[in-house]
Coordinates of C-alpha atoms in Angstrom, one line a residue:
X1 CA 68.3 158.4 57.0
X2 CA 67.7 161.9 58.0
X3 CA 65.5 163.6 55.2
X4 CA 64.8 166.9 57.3
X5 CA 67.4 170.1 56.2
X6 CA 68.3 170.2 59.8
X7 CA 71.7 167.6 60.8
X8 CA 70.9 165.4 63.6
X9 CA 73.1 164.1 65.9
X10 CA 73.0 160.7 68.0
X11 CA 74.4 160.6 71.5
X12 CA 74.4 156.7 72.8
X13 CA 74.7 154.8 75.3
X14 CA 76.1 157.9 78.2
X15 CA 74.5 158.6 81.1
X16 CA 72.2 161.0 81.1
X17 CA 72.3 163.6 84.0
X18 CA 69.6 166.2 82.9
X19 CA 70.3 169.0 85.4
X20 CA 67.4 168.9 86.7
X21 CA 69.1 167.1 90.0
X22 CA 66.8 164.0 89.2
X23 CA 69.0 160.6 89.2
X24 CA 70.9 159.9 85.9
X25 CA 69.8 157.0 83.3
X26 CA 71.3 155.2 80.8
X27 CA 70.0 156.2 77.2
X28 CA 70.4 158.4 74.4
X29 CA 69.8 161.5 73.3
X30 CA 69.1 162.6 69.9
X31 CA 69.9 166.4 68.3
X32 CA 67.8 168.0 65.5
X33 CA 69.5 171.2 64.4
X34 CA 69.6 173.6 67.1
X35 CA 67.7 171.8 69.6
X36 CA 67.4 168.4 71.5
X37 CA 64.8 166.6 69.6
X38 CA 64.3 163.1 71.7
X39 CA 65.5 161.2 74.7
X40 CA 65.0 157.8 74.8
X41 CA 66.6 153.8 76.5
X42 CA 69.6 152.9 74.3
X43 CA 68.8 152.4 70.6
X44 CA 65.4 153.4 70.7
X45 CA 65.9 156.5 68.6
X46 CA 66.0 157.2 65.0
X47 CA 69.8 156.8 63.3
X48 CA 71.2 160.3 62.7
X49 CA 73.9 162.0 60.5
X50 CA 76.2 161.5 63.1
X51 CA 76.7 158.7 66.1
X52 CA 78.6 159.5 69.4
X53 CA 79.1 156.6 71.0
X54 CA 79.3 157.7 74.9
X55 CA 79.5 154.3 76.5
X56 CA 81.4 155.3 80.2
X57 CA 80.7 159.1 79.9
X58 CA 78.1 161.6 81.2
X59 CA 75.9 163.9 78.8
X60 CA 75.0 166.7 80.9
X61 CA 73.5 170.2 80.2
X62 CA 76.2 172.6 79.2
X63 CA 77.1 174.6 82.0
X64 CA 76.1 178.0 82.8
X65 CA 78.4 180.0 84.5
X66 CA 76.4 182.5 86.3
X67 CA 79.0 184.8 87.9
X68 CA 81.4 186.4 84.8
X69 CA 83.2 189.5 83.4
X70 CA 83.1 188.2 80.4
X71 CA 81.5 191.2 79.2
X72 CA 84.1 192.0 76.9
X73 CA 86.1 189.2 76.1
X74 CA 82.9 187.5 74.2
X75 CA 83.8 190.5 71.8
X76 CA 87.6 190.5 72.0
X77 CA 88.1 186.8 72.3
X78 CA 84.9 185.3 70.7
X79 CA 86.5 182.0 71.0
X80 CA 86.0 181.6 74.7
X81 CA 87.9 178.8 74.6
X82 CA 88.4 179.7 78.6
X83 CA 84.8 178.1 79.0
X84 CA 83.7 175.9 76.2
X85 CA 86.8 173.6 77.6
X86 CA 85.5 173.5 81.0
X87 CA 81.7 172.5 79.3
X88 CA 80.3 176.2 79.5
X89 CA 77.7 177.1 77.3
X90 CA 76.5 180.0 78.5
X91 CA 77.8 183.1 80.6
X92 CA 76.5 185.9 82.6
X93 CA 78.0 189.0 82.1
X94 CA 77.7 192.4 83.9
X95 CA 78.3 191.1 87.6
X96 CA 78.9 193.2 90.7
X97 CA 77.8 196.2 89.5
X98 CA 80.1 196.3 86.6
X99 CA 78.4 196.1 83.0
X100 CA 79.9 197.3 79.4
X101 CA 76.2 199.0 78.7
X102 CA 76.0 202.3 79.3
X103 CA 78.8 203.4 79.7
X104 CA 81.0 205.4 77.0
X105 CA 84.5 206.2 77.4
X106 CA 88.0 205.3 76.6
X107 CA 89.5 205.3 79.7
X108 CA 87.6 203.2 82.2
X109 CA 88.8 203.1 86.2
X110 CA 88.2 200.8 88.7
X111 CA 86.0 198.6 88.5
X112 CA 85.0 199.3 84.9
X113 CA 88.5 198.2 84.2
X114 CA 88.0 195.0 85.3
X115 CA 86.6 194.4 81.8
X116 CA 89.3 195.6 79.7
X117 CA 90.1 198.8 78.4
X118 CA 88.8 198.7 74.4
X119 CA 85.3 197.4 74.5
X120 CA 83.0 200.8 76.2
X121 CA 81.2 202.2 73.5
X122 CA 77.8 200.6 73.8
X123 CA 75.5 203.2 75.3
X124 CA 72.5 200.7 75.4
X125 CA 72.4 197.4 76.2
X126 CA 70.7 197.0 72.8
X127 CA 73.6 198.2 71.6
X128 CA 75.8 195.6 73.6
X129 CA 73.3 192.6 72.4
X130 CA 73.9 193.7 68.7
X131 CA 78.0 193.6 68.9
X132 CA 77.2 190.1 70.7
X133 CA 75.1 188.9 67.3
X134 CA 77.7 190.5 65.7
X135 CA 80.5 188.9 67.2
X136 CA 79.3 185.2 67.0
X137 CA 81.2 184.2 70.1
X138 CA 81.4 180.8 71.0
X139 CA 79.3 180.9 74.1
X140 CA 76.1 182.1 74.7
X141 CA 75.5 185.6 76.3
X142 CA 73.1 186.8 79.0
X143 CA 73.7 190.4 80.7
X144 CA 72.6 192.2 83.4
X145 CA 73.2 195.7 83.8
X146 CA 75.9 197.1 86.1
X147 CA 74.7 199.6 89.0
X148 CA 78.4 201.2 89.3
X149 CA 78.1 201.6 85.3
X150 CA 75.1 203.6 85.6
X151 CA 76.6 205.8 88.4
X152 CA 79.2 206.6 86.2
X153 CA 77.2 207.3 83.5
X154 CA 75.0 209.4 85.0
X155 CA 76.5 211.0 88.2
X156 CA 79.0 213.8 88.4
X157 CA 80.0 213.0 92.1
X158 CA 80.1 209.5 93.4
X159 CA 80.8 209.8 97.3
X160 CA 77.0 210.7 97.4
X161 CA 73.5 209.1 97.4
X162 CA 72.0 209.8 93.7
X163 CA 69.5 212.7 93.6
X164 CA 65.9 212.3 92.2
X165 CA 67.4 213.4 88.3
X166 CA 69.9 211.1 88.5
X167 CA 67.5 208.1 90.1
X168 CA 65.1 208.8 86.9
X169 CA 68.2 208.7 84.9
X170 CA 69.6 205.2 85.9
X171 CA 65.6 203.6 85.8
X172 CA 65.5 204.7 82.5
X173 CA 68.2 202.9 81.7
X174 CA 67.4 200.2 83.4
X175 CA 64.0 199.8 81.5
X176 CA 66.0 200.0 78.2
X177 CA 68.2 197.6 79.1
X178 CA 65.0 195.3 80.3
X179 CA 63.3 196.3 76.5
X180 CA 66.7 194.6 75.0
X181 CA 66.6 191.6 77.3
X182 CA 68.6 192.0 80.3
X183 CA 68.3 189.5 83.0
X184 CA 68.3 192.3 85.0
X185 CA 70.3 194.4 87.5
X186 CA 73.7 193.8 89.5
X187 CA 75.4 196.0 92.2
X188 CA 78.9 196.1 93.6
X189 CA 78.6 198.6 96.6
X190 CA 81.4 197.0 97.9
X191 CA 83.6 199.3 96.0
X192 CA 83.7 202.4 96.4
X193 CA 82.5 204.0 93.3
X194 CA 78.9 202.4 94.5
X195 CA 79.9 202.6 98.2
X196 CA 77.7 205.9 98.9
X197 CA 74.5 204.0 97.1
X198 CA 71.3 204.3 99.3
X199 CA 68.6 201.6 99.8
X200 CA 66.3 204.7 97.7
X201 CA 68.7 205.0 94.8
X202 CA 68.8 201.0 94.7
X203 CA 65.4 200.6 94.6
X204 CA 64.5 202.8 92.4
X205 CA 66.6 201.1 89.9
X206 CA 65.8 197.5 91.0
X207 CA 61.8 198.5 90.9
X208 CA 61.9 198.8 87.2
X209 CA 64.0 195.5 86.6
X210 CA 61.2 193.9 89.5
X211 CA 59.0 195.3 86.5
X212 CA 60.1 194.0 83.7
X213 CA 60.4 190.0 85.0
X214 CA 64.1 190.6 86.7
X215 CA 66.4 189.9 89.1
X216 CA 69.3 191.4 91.4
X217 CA 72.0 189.9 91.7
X218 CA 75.0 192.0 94.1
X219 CA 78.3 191.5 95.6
X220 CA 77.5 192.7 98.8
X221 CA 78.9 196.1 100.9
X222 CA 81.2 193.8 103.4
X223 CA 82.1 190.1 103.2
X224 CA 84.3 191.1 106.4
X225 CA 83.0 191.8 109.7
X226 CA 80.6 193.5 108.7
X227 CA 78.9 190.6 106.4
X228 CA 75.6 190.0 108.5
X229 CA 74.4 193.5 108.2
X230 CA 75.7 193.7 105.0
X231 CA 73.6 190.1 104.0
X232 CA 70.2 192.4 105.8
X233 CA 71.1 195.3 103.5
X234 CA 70.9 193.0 100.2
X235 CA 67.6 191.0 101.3
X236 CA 65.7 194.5 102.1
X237 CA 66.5 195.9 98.7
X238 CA 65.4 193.2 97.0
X239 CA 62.1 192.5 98.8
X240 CA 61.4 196.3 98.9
X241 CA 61.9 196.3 94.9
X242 CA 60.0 193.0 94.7
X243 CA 62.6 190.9 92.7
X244 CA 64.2 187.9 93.1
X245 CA 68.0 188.0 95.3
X246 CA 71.0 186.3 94.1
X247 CA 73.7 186.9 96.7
X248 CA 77.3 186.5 94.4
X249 CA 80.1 185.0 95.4
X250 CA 79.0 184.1 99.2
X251 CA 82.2 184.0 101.2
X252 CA 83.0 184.7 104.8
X253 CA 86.7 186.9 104.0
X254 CA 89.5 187.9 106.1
X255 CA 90.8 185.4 108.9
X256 CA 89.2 186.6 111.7
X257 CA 85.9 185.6 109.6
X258 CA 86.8 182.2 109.0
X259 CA 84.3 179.6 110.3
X260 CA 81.4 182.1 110.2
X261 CA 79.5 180.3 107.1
X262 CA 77.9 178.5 110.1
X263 CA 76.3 181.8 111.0
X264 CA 75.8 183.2 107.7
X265 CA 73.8 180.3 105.6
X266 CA 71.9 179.9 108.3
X267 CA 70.7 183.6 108.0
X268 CA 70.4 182.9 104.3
X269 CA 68.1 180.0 104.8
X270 CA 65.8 182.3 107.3
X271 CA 65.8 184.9 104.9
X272 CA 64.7 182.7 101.9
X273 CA 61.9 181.1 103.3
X274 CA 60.8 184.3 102.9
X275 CA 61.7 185.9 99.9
X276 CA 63.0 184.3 96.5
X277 CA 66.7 184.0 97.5
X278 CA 70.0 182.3 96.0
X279 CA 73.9 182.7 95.6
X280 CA 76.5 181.5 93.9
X281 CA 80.1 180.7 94.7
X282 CA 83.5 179.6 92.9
X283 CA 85.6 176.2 94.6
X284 CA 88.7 178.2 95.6
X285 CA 89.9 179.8 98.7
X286 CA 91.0 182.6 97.3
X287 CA 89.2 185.4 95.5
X288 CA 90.4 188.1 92.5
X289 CA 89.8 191.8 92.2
X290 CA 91.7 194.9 91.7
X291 CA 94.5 196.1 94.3
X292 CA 93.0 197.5 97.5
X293 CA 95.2 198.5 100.7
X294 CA 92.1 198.0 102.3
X295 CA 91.9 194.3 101.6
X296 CA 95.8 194.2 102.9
X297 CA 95.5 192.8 106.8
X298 CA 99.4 191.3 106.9
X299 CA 98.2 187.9 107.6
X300 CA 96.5 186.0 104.0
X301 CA 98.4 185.9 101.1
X302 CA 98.2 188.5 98.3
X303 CA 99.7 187.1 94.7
X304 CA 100.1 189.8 92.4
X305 CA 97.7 189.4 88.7
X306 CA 99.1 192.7 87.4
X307 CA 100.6 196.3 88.0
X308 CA 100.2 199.3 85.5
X309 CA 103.4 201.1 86.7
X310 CA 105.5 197.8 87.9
X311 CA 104.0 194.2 85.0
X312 CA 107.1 192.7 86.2
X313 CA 105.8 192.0 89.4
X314 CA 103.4 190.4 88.1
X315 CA 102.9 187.0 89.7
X316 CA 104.6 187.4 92.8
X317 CA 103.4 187.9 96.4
X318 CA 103.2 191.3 98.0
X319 CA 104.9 190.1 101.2
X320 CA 107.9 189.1 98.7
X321 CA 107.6 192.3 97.3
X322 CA 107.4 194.8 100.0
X323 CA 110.5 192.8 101.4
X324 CA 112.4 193.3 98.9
X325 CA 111.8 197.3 98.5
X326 CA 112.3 197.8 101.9
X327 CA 108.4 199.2 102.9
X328 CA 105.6 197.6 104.3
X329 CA 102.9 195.7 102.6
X330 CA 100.2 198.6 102.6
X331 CA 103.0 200.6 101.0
X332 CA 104.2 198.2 98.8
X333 CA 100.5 197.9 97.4
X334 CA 99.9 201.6 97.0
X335 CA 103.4 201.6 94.9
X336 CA 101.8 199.1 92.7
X337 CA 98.3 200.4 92.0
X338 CA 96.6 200.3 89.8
X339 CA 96.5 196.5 89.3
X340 CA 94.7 193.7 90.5
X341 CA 95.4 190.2 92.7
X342 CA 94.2 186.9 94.2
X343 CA 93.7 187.1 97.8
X344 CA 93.5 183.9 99.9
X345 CA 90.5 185.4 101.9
X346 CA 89.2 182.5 102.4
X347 CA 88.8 179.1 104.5
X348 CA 88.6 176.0 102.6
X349 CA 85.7 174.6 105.1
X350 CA 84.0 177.7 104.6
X351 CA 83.8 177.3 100.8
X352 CA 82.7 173.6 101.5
X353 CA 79.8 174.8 103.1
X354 CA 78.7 177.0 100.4
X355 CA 79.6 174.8 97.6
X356 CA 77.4 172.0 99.0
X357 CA 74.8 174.4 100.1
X358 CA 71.4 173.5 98.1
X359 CA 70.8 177.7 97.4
X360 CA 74.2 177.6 95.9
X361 CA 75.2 178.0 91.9
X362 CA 78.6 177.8 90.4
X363 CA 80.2 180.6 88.9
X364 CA 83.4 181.0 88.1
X365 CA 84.2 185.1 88.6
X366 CA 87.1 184.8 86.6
X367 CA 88.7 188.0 85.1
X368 CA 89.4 187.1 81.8
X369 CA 91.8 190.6 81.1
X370 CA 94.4 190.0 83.8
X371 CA 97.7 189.4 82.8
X372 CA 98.2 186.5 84.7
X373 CA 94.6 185.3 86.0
X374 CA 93.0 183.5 88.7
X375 CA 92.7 179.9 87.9
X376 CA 89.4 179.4 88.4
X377 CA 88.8 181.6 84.9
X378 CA 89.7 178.2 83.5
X379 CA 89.2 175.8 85.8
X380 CA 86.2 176.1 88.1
X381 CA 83.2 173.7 86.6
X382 CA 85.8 170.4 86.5
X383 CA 87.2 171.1 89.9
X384 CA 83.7 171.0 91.1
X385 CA 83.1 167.6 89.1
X386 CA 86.5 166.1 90.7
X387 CA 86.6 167.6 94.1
X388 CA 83.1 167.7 95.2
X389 CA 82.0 164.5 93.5
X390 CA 84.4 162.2 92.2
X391 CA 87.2 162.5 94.8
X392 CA 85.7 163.8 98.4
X393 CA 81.9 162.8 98.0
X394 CA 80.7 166.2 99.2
X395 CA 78.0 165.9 96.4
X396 CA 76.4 163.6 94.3
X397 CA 77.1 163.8 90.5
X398 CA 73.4 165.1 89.8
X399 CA 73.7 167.9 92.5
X400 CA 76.7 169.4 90.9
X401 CA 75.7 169.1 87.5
X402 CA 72.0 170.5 88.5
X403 CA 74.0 173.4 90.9
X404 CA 75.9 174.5 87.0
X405 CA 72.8 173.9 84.7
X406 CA 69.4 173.6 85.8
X407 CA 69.5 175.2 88.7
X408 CA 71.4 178.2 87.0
X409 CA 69.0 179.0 84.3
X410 CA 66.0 178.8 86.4
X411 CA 67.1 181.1 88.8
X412 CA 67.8 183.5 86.5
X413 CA 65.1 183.3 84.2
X414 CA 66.7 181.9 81.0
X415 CA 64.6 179.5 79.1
X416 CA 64.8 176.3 77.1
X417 CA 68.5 176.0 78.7
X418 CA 70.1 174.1 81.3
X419 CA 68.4 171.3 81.2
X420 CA 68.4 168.0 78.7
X421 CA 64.4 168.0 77.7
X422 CA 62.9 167.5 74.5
X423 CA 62.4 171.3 73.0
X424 CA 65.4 172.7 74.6
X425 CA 68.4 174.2 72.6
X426 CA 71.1 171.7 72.2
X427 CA 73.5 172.6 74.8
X428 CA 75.6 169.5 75.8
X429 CA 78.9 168.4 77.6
X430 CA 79.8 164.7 77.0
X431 CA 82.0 163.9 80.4
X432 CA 84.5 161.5 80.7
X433 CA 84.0 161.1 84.6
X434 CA 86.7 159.0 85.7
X435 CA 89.2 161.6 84.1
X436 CA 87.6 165.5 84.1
X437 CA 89.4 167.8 86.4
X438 CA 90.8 170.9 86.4
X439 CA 94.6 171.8 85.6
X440 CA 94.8 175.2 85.7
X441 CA 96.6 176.4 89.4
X442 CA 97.9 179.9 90.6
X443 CA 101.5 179.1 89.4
X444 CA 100.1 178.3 85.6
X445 CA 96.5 179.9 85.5
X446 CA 95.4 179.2 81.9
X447 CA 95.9 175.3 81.5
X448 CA 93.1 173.1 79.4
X449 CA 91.0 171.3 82.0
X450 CA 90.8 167.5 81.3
X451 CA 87.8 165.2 81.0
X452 CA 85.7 167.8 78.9
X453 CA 85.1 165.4 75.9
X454 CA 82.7 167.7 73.8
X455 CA 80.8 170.6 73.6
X456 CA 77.7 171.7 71.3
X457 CA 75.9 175.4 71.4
X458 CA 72.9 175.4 70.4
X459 CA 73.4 172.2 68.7
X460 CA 76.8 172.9 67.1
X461 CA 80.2 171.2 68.0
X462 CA 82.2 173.3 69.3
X463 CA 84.8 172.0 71.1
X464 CA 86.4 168.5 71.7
X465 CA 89.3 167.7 73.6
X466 CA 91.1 166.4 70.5
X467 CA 91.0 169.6 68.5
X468 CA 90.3 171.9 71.3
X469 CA 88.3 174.6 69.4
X470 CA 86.2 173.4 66.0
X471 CA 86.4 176.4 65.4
X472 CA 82.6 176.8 65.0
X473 CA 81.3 179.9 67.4
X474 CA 77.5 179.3 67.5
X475 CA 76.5 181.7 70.4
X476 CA 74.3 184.2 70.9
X477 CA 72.8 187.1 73.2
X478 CA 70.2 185.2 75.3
X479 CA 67.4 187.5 76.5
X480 CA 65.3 186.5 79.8
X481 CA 62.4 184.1 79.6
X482 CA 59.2 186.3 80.6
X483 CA 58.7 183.7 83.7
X484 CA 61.1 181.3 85.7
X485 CA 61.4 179.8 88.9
X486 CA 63.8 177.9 90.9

């Protein structure tokens, strides 16, 4: 019997996949309050509180979903029942240049808006970290700070480079937001609030999170035609800053890109061997951001997430659209800014590539405030498990567990997580792996995934796929380990 004031928790009998991309085992595993206290063969460990028998599943790391704007919905919708059902434990907020912190104002624009509309009003990431805490979501919370959000803190005109006040401005911030525990910086100079950024202004940012123990993670200035310059661009800021590059969401988009992954990853392999270097991607060909005529070429499909000025066009295709008001498809979009859709940019071998690539990480990029969202906000860690494992074979179990756990937390520096090891905090996923699999589809985006048995957060349970939500919501901002390596 238990005589410690901490409840423990026996696992038996699954099969353990630690993350770590070492072969599974059958065993056990024991949790101690907040943390994993043993591993051990079946029935070697000490008889807990509480006995899960896991004969036929997997106990697995919870996931960490690496790519996120879930910046504000952790304080909105502290449930997050989006990800502890699909075995997330932890997310990464602030992505592609777009970050809560420090930005203050109650009517964000593109791409701030991506996050909502209610939540800006944290003028330091401390600030963010302590409405986290406050919030007690049921998912963990790392940040990095948003490049975009600092030029629009701190710059009056954003169709230039940022001058030498403004530069010392944004690294400031930058070292606060590394004081509070920021993974560190993100950039989105794809759009074109960050569009006019300069390799000077970057660095000069990115220095200071090189500093502090950080990295840089950015959605890249083209994933068009112009992606291999674009790919050069990203690599020279982050060896000039000295940091660590995590290239999100690597795609080859538009059709006249298709088939180019065979040309990009191998650039990315050159350019890793010599600097740190990884990416991340989401299992769908298409992707989800806010309306851009610029992103309308008449030939993918366009499915409508939302409209300001027209909801009820919300999800329906432009092309069905613009048919029926009588303009073309560029004109059509214009009439329905400003909004946001899916765009089936990509090709499915393409995202095969990347997804089975051993630099690549999962991340969902989901966009949790869209009226009617991209499915992979609720489905993108089991389609991996049923697609790329269980069904086509394009990875083995461990590799896609290890590509959403341990892989994930050592590249970006988060410690004690993402793995199944004595010591670390008791994140879990018990797996039923003859049945996970995602549900969720464009048509009906926000569907339970099945095969997600249970869920603990730092060695609570929070979810099961009896009850859905416990209703226990044991997160917590998670600040940067001071060393990490992948």
């Amino acid at each position: 019997m238990n005589t410690s004031t901490e409840c423990t928790t026996l696992l038996k009998n699954g099969l353990l996949v630690d993350g770590s991309g070492a072969p599974g085992w059958q065993g056990d595993l024991l949790i101690s309050g907040e943390r994993i206290a043993a591993l051990g063969a079946p029935g070697t460990l000490p008889c807990a509180d509480e006995t899960v028998d896991c004969t036929g599943m997997v106990i697995a790391p919870g996931f960490i979903d690496v790519h996120t704007h879930d910046d504000a919905a952790v304080l909105d919708a502290p449930g997050m029942l989006p990800k502890l059902s699909q075995g997330v434990t932890t997310v990464i907020v602030g992505n592609c240049g777009i970050s809560l912190a420090p930005v203050v104002t109650g009517e964000p624009t593109a791409p701030l808006s991506l996050l909502g509309r209610r939540q800006f009003r944290h003028a330091r990431m401390a600030d963010y970290a302590q409405a986290v805490d406050a919030a007690h979501p049921g998912v963990n919370v790392a940040a990095l700070l948003g490049h975009t959000a600092l030029r629009m803190r701190y710059m009056d005109d954003l169709d230039r480079p940022a001058n030498e006040q403004e530069r010392t401005a944004m690294a400031d911030a930058m070292q606060e937001a590394m004081d509070a525990g920021a993974l560190g910086l993100s950039s989105g100079i794809f759009y074109k609030q960050a569009y006019a950024a300069d390799l000077e202004e970057l660095t000069a940012v990115a220095c200071v999170a090189a500093r502090n123990g950080g990295v840089y993670a950015t959605h890249i200035r083209d994933e068009l035609a112009g992606i291999i310059p674009a790919l050069h661009e990203a690599a020279q800021t982050a060896r000039q800053a000295g940091l660590p590059l995590v290239l999100s969401h690597h795609k080859c988009a538009g059709a006249a890109n298709w088939g180019r992954t065979r040309e990009t990853l191998p650039l990315i392999e050159s350019l890793a061997q010599g600097q740190p270097l990884g990416m991340d991607v989401y299992p769908y060909t298409a992707g989800s951001t806010v309306l851009r005529t610029d992103l309308v070429d008449g030939m993918i499909d366009i499915l409508i997430t939302g409209s300001q000025p027209h909801p009820e066009m919300t999800g329906r295709y432009l092309k069905d659209i613009a048919r029926e008001w009588g303009v073309s498809e560029t004109q059509a979009c214009d009439r329905l800014q400003p909004g946001g859709a899916c765009y089936f940019q990509m090709r499915q071998d393409d995202v095969d590539r990347v997804v089975t690539h051993p630099l690549s990480m999962i991340g969902s990029d989901g966009l949790p405030h869209d009226e009617r969202p991209h499915p992979r906000l609720w489905g993108t860690f089991p389609r991996v498990l049923a697609s790329y494992w269980r069904e086509r074979g394009l990875l083995p179990l461990e590799q896609a567990i290890h590509k959403m756990s341990g892989l994930s937390a050592a590249r970006f520096r988060i410690a004690g997580r993402g793995l199944l090891q004595a010591g670390c905090m008791a994140d879990v996923v018990v797996i039923d792996p003859q049945r996970v699999k995602d549900t969720a589809t464009y048509e009906q985006p926000v569907q339970f995934s099945e095969g997600i048995e249970r869920v603990w957060v730092n060695g609570v349970l929070s979810y099961t796929s009896a009850r859905r939500s416990t209703g226990a919501r044991a997160g917590r901002f998670v600040r940067r380990s001071s060393t990490g390596q992948a």
